GROMACS .gro file of C-alpha atoms in nm:
model
  159
    1MET     CA    1  11.799   9.270  10.532
    2ALA     CA    2  11.964   9.392  10.851
    3GLY     CA    3  11.907   9.310  11.213
    4HIS     CA    4  11.779   9.552  11.474
    5THR     CA    5  11.705   9.494  11.841
    6GLN     CA    6  11.599   9.719  12.125
    7ASN     CA    7  11.567   9.598  12.483
    8GLU     CA    8  11.523   9.789  12.805
    9ILE     CA    9  11.504   9.736  13.176
   10THR     CA   10  11.441   9.957  13.478
   11ILE     CA   11  11.685   9.918  13.764
   12ALA     CA   12  11.584  10.030  14.113
   13ALA     CA   13  11.911  10.213  14.171
   14PRO     CA   14  12.052  10.563  14.127
   15LEU     CA   15  12.168  10.658  13.779
   16ASP     CA   16  12.526  10.719  13.893
   17LEU     CA   17  12.556  10.364  14.028
   18VAL     CA   18  12.400  10.209  13.717
   19TRP     CA   19  12.626  10.417  13.492
   20ASP     CA   20  12.941  10.338  13.690
   21MET     CA   21  12.879   9.964  13.718
   22THR     CA   22  12.773   9.909  13.355
   23ASN     CA   23  13.061  10.115  13.216
   24ASP     CA   24  13.336   9.952  13.423
   25LEU     CA   25  13.465   9.734  13.139
   26GLU     CA   26  13.724   9.551  13.345
   27ARG     CA   27  13.447   9.422  13.573
   28TRP     CA   28  13.217   9.301  13.294
   29PRO     CA   29  13.304   8.934  13.359
   30GLN     CA   30  13.152   8.981  13.707
   31LEU     CA   31  12.849   9.171  13.571
   32PHE     CA   32  12.763   8.964  13.262
   33SER     CA   33  12.736   8.585  13.279
   34GLU     CA   34  12.851   8.537  12.917
   35TYR     CA   35  13.194   8.707  12.930
   36ALA     CA   36  13.498   8.515  13.050
   37SER     CA   37  13.739   8.806  13.012
   38VAL     CA   38  13.790   9.164  12.897
   39GLU     CA   39  14.128   9.290  12.782
   40VAL     CA   40  14.168   9.665  12.736
   41LEU     CA   41  14.386   9.721  12.430
   42GLU     CA   42  14.385  10.100  12.406
   43ARG     CA   43  14.232  10.406  12.565
   44GLU     CA   44  14.210  10.729  12.371
   45GLY     CA   45  14.011  11.001  12.544
   46ALA     CA   46  13.676  10.848  12.636
   47ARG     CA   47  13.706  10.574  12.370
   48THR     CA   48  13.825  10.230  12.475
   49THR     CA   49  13.929   9.952  12.238
   50PHE     CA   50  13.900   9.613  12.405
   51ARG     CA   51  13.881   9.239  12.345
   52LEU     CA   52  13.583   9.048  12.480
   53THR     CA   53  13.607   8.672  12.520
   54MET     CA   54  13.301   8.464  12.596
   55HIS     CA   55  13.273   8.144  12.795
   56PRO     CA   56  13.269   7.835  12.568
   57ASP     CA   57  12.935   7.775  12.398
   58ASP     CA   58  12.747   7.443  12.398
   59ASN     CA   59  12.982   7.315  12.124
   60GLY     CA   60  13.294   7.420  12.317
   61THR     CA   61  13.365   7.713  12.085
   62VAL     CA   62  13.512   8.023  12.248
   63TRP     CA   63  13.405   8.343  12.071
   64SER     CA   64  13.621   8.655  12.096
   65TRP     CA   65  13.625   8.992  11.920
   66VAL     CA   66  13.756   9.347  11.947
   67SER     CA   67  13.517   9.637  12.001
   68GLN     CA   68  13.540  10.011  12.057
   69ARG     CA   69  13.318  10.177  12.313
   70GLU     CA   70  13.273  10.546  12.390
   71PRO     CA   71  13.059  10.661  12.682
   72ASP     CA   72  12.920  11.014  12.691
   73ARG     CA   73  12.819  11.091  13.048
   74ASP     CA   74  12.665  11.427  12.956
   75SER     CA   75  12.415  11.272  12.713
   76LEU     CA   76  12.380  10.949  12.917
   77THR     CA   77  12.465  10.741  12.611
   78VAL     CA   78  12.729  10.495  12.499
   79THR     CA   79  12.813  10.411  12.140
   80ALA     CA   80  13.005  10.100  12.048
   81ARG     CA   81  13.097   9.898  11.744
   82ARG     CA   82  13.277   9.580  11.666
   83VAL     CA   83  13.618   9.638  11.512
   84GLU     CA   84  13.677   9.266  11.452
   85THR     CA   85  13.336   9.183  11.316
   86GLY     CA   86  13.366   8.803  11.287
   87PRO     CA   87  13.042   8.671  11.133
   88PHE     CA   88  12.889   9.022  11.132
   89ALA     CA   89  12.914   9.254  10.832
   90HIS     CA   90  12.876   9.525  11.098
   91MET     CA   91  12.759   9.556  11.459
   92ASN     CA   92  12.673   9.894  11.609
   93ILE     CA   93  12.548   9.928  11.964
   94HIS     CA   94  12.386  10.220  12.144
   95TRP     CA   95  12.312  10.227  12.516
   96ARG     CA   96  12.091  10.497  12.666
   97TYR     CA   97  12.024  10.570  13.032
   98GLU     CA   98  11.737  10.768  13.178
   99GLU     CA   99  11.635  10.859  13.531
  100VAL     CA  100  11.278  10.744  13.596
  101PRO     CA  101  11.067  10.742  13.914
  102ALA     CA  102  11.148  10.374  13.976
  103GLY     CA  103  11.525  10.425  13.933
  104THR     CA  104  11.719  10.410  13.607
  105ARG     CA  105  11.599  10.288  13.270
  106MET     CA  106  11.870  10.132  13.055
  107VAL     CA  107  11.800  10.079  12.683
  108TRP     CA  108  12.022   9.872  12.453
  109THR     CA  109  11.986   9.910  12.076
  110GLN     CA  110  12.185   9.695  11.834
  111ASP     CA  111  12.196   9.739  11.457
  112PHE     CA  112  12.382   9.476  11.261
  113ALA     CA  113  12.398   9.256  10.955
  114MET     CA  114  12.537   8.908  10.921
  115LYS     CA  115  12.790   8.828  10.649
  116PRO     CA  116  12.655   8.613  10.363
  117ASP     CA  117  12.879   8.323  10.472
  118ALA     CA  118  12.790   8.352  10.845
  119PRO     CA  119  12.655   8.034  11.006
  120VAL     CA  120  12.327   8.214  11.091
  121ASP     CA  121  12.116   8.483  10.925
  122ASP     CA  122  11.993   8.824  11.045
  123ALA     CA  123  11.658   8.687  11.167
  124TRP     CA  124  11.822   8.413  11.376
  125MET     CA  125  12.071   8.658  11.527
  126THR     CA  126  11.795   8.912  11.602
  127ASP     CA  127  11.605   8.646  11.796
  128ASN     CA  128  11.922   8.533  11.973
  129ILE     CA  129  12.024   8.886  12.075
  130ASN     CA  130  11.673   8.965  12.198
  131LYS     CA  131  11.663   8.650  12.415
  132ASN     CA  132  12.015   8.698  12.549
  133SER     CA  133  11.976   9.071  12.616
  134LYS     CA  134  11.676   9.002  12.840
  135VAL     CA  135  11.875   8.743  13.038
  136GLN     CA  136  12.183   8.966  13.074
  137MET     CA  137  11.980   9.277  13.162
  138ALA     CA  138  11.797   9.088  13.438
  139LEU     CA  139  12.129   8.963  13.581
  140ILE     CA  140  12.276   9.313  13.567
  141ARG     CA  141  11.962   9.461  13.728
  142ASP     CA  142  11.982   9.212  14.014
  143LYS     CA  143  12.353   9.276  14.075
  144ILE     CA  144  12.316   9.653  14.066
  145GLU     CA  145  12.009   9.650  14.290
  146LYS     CA  146  12.200   9.434  14.539
  147ALA     CA  147  12.489   9.683  14.529
  148ALA     CA  148  12.244   9.973  14.569
  149ALA     CA  149  12.092   9.810  14.878
  150GLY     CA  150  12.440   9.803  15.030
  151HIS     CA  151  12.470  10.181  14.976
  152ARG     CA  152  12.139  10.276  15.139
  153PRO     CA  153  12.138  10.398  15.498
  154ALA     CA  154  11.978  10.159  15.746
  155PRO     CA  155  11.624  10.255  15.843
  156ALA     CA  156  11.590  10.439  16.173
  157LEU     CA  157  11.470  10.221  16.458
  158ALA     CA  158  11.179  10.338  16.668
  159ASP     CA  159  11.251  10.369  17.041
   0.00000   0.00000   0.00000
């Protein structure tokens, strides 16, 4: 069995702002609540190899791994994969962006499998990723919408 998740959110903000803010890796600790730090290890063309480190979990464990991420602005997609897989046999991530009447729809798809000796199975991780993605997407939406409000011209005042 393998795990698969797909979560989406609509952000009331222009696509360019959503794209720029969600693809600014160095600022992910300010965008996501779960990441303590991001260290860029290598950039090659559009592909970035980087280390993500999370805040300590409830048991005090700090999780960290290396991923590669490659945005494609023309297709409004991002592909990523874990290079250091940790408890995952594999983890592949696909982000898709779409302009919609209400702003920008962002869709995250994750395909993965846990290693046989991982502390949790595919079903547990699927549930965990689904829960956490909803939390992180809502935080990101709120931060981007706040930033978008700061970019809008003030309404004209009637005389």
